[in-house]
Tab-separated table of C-alpha atoms in Angstrom:
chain	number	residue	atom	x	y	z
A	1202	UNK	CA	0.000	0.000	0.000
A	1203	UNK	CA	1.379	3.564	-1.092
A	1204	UNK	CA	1.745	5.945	2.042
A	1205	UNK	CA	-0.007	8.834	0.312
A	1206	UNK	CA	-3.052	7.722	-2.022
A	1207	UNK	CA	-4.898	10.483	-4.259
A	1208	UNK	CA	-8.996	9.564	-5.652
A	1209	UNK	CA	-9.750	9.623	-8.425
A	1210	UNK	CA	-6.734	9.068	-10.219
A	1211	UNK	CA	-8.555	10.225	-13.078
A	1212	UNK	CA	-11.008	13.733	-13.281
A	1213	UNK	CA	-13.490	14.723	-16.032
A	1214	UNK	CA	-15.817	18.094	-15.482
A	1215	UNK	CA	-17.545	20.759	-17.321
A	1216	UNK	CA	-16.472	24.337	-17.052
A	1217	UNK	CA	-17.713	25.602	-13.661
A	1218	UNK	CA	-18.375	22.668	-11.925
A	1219	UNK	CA	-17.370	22.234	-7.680
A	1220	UNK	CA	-13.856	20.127	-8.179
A	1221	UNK	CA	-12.458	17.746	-5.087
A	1222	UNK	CA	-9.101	16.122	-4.899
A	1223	UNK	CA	-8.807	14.032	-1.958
A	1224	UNK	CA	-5.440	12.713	-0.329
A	1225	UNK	CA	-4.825	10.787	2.362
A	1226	UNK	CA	-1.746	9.301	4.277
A	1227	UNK	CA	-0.419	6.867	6.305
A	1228	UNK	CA	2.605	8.432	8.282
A	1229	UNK	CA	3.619	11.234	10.179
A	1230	UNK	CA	3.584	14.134	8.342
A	1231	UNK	CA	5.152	18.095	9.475
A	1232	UNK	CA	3.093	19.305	6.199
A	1233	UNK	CA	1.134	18.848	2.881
A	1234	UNK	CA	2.306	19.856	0.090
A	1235	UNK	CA	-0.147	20.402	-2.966
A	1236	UNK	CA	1.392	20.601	-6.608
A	1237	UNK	CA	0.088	21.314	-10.324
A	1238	UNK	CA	1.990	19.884	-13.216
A	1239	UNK	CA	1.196	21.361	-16.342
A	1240	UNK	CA	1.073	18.982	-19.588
A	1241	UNK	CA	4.482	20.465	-20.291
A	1242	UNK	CA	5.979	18.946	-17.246
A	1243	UNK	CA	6.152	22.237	-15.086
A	1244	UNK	CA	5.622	21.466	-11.689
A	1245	UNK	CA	4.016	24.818	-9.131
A	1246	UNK	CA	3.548	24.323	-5.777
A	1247	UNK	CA	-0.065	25.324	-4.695
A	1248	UNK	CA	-0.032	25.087	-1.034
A	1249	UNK	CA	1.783	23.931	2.065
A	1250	UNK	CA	-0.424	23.428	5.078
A	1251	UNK	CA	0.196	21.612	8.321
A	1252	UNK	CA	-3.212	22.096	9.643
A	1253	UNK	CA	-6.179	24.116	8.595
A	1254	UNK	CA	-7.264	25.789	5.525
A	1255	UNK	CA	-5.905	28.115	2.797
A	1256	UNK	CA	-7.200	29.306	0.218
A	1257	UNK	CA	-5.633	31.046	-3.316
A	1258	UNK	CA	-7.751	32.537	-5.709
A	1259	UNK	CA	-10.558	29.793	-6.836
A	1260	UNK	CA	-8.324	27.260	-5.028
A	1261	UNK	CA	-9.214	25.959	-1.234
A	1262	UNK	CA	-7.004	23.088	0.301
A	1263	UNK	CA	-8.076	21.177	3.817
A	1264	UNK	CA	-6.174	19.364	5.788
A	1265	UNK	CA	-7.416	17.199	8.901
A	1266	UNK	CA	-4.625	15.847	10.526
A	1267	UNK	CA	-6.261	13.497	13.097
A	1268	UNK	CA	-8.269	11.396	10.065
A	1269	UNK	CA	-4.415	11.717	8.145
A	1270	UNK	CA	-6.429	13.430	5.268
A	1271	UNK	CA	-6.808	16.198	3.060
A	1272	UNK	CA	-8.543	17.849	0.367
A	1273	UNK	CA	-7.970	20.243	-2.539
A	1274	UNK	CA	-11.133	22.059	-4.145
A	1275	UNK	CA	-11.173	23.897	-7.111
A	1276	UNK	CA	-14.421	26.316	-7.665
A	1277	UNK	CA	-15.696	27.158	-10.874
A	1278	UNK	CA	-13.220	25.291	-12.512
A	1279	UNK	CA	-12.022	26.201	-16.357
A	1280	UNK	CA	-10.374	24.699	-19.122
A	1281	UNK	CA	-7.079	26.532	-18.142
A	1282	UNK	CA	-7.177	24.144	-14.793
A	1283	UNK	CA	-6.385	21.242	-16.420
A	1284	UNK	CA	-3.453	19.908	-15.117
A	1285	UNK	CA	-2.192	16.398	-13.019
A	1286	UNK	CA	-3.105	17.051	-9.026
A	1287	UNK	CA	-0.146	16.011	-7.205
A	1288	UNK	CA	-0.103	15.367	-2.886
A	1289	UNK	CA	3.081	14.987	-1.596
A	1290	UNK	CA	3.718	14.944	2.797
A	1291	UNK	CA	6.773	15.580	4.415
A	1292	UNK	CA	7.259	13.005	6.945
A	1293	UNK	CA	9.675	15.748	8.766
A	1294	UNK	CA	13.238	14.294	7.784
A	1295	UNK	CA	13.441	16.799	4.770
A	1296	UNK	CA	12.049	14.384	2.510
A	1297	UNK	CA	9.024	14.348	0.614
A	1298	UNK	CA	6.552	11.384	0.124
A	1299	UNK	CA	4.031	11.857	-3.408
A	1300	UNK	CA	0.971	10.266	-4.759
A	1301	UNK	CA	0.604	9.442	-7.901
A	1302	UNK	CA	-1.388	12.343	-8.872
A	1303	UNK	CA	-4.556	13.066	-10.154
A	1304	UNK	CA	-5.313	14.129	-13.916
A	1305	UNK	CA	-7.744	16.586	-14.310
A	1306	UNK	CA	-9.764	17.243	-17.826
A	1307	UNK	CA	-12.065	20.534	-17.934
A	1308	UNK	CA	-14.119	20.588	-20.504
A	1309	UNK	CA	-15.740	24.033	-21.724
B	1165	UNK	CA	14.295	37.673	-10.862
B	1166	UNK	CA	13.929	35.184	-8.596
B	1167	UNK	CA	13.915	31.532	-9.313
B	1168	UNK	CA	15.268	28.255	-10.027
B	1169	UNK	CA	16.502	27.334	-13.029
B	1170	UNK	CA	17.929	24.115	-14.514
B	1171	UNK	CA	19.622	23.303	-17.722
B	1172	UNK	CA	19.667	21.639	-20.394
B	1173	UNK	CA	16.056	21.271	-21.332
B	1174	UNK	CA	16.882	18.177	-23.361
B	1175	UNK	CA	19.989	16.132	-22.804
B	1176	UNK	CA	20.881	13.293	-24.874
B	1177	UNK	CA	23.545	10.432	-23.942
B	1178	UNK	CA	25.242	7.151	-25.201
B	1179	UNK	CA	24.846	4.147	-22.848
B	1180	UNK	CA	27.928	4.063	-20.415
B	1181	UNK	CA	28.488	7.851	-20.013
B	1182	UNK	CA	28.177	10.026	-17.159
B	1183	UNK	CA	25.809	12.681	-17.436
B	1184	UNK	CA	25.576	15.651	-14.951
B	1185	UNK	CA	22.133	17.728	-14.551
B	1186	UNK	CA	22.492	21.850	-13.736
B	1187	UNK	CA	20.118	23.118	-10.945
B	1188	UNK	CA	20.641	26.869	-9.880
B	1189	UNK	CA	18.547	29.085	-7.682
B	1190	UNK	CA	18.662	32.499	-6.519
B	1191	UNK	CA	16.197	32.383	-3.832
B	1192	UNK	CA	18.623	32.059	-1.141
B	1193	UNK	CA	17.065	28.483	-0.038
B	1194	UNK	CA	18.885	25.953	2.050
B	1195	UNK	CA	17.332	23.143	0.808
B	1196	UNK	CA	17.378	21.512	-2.674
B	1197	UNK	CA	16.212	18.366	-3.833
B	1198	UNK	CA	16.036	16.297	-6.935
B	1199	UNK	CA	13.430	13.817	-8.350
B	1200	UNK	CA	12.855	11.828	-11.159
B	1201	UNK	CA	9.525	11.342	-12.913
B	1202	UNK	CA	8.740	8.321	-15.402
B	1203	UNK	CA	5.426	7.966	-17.094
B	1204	UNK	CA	2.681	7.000	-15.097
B	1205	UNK	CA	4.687	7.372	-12.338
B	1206	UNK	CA	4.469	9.994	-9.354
B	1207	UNK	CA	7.889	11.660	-8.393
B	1208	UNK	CA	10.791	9.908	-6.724
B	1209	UNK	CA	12.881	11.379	-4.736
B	1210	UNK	CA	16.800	10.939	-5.805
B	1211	UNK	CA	19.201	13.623	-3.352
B	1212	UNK	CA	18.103	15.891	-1.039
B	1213	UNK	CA	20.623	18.604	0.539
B	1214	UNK	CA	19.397	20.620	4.014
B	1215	UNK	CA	22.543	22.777	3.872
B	1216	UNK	CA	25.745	23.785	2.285
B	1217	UNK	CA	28.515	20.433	2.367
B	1218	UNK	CA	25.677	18.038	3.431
B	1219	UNK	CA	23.487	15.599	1.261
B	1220	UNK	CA	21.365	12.443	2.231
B	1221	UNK	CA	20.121	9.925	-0.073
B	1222	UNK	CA	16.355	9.897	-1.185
B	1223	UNK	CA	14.685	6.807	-2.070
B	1224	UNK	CA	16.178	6.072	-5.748
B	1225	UNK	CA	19.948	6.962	-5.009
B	1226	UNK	CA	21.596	4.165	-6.386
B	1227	UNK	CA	23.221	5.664	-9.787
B	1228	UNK	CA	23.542	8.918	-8.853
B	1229	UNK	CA	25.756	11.441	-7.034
B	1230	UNK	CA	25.446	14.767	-5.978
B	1231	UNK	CA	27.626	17.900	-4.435
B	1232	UNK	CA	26.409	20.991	-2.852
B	1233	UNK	CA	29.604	23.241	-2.820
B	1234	UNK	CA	27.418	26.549	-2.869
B	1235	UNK	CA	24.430	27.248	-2.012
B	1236	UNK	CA	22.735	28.252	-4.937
B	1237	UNK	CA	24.001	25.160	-6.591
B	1238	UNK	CA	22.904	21.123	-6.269
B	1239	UNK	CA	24.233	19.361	-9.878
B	1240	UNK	CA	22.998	15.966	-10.380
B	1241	UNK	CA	25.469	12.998	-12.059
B	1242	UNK	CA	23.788	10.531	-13.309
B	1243	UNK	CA	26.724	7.705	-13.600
B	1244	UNK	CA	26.501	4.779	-15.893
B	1245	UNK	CA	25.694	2.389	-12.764
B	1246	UNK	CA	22.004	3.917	-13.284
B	1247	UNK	CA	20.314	1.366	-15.529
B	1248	UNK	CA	17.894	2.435	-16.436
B	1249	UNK	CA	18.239	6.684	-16.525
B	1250	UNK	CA	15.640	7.614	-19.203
B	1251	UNK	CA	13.294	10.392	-17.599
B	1252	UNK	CA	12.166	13.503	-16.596
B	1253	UNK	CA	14.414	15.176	-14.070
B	1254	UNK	CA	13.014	17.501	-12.047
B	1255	UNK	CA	15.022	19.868	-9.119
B	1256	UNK	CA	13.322	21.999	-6.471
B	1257	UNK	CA	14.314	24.330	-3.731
B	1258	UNK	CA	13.059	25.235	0.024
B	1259	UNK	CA	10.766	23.665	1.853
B	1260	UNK	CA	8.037	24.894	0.192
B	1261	UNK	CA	9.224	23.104	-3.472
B	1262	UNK	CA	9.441	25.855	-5.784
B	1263	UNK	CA	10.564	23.764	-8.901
B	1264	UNK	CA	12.858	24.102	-11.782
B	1265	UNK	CA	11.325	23.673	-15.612
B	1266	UNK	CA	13.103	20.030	-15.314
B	1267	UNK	CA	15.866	18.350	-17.356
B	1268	UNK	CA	14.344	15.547	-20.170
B	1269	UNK	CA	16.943	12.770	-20.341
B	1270	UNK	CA	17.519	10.285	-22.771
B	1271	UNK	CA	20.164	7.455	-23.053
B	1272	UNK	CA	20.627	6.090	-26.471
C-alpha cells in the first residue's frame, strides 16, 4: 500500500463545476504539500499546510490531521485548470513522500 | 528575478556515459532536492541537501551522485551504474518546493 493515495486518479468536469481532490496518508507528516503539473511537465507548488485551511484565488485546500487526510477544491473550474493534481507529505526528515497524482480534464 | 533554473532542457547520452544535470537558484534556499519522474509514475525522490557540504540519499539513489559546494548550486550525475536513466528530471528548492522547468533525459 502507497503511504499517500490520491482519488480519483482520473477527473473529467464541465467548465464551472465544484472540483475535489482528496489525499490521504499513512505516516507522520510536518506538512502537505499540494502541486500542479502542467502537460508540459512544469511542476508549481499550490499550497503547504500543516493544519487548517488556505485558500488562493478559486483554489481551497483542507487538511485534517487526526483522520491523516486532506482535500484540494477547485471552484468554478475552467479549461485553463487542467493539469495532473499532485499530494506529496513531508514526513519531517526533509524528505518528501508523493501520490501518484490526479489528472484533471475541464471541458468548456 | 527570482527563481530556479535548470539546464539543459533536453539532454541526450550514449549508454555508459556520465551525465551531470544543472540546478541553480537564486532564492537564497537551504534546501534543494532532486526527483525523477517516469510515465505513469508519481515523483521519486533521488538527493536531497538541508545545507551547504551536506546531502542524504532519497529513495532512488543508487546511480547517482550529488555535491552541494554553494548554495545556490545542487548538480545531479547521473553515472553509468544507473540502468535504467531515461526520464524527466526535475530539481526543487526550500521547503516549500518551488521547482525548476526540469531536465528531459535520454540514453541512447
Amino acid at each position: 500500500k502507497n503511504e499517500v493515495e490520491q482519488s480519483p486518479q482520473n477527473l473529467t468536469a464541465q467548465e464551472g463545476e465544484f472540483i475535489t481532490i482528496n489525499c490521504s496518508y499513512s505516516v507522520g507528516i510536518s506538512a502537505l504539500h499540494w502541486l500542479q503539473q502542467h502537460p508540459g511537465g512544469g511542476i508549481v507548488s499550490l499550497f503547504m499546510l500543516s493544519s487548517g485551511k488556505k485558500k488562493h484565488g478559486r483554489l481551497i485546500a483542507t487538511i485534517n490531521i487526526q483522520e491523516k487526510h486532506s482535500s484540494l477544491h477547485i471552484t468554478a473550474s475552467h479549461p485553463r485548470d487542467s493539469a495532473v493534481y499532485i499530494c506529496a507529505v513531508s514526513p519531517g526528515q526533509g524528505n518528501l513522500i508523493f501520490g501518484k497524482g490526479t489528472k484533471l480534464s475541464v471541458k468548456p | 528575478d527570482g527563481g530556479i533554473t535548470q539546464s539543459p532542457k533536453y539532454l541526450f547520452r550514449k549508454e555508459g556515459q556520465n551525465v551531470t544535470l544543472s540546478c541553480e537558484q537564486n532564492l537564497n534556499h537551504d534546501a534543494m532536492y532532486w526527483y525523477r519522474q517516469d510515465p505513469g509514475q508519481g515523483l521519486r525522490l533521488i538527493y536531497y541537501s538541508q545545507i551547504v557540504n551536506d546531502f542524504q540519499k532519497g529513495d532512488i539513489a543508487e546511480g547517482y551522485s550529488v555535491s552541494r559546494e554553494k548554495k545556490e548550486s545542487f548538480p545531479l550525475t547521473v553515472t553509468s551504474a544507473q540502468k535504467n536513466p531515461t526520464a524527466f528530471y526535475l530539481c526543487a528548492s526550500g521547503i516549500e518546493q518551488f521547482f525548476g522547468p526540469g531536465t528531459r533525459l535520454t540514453v541512447l
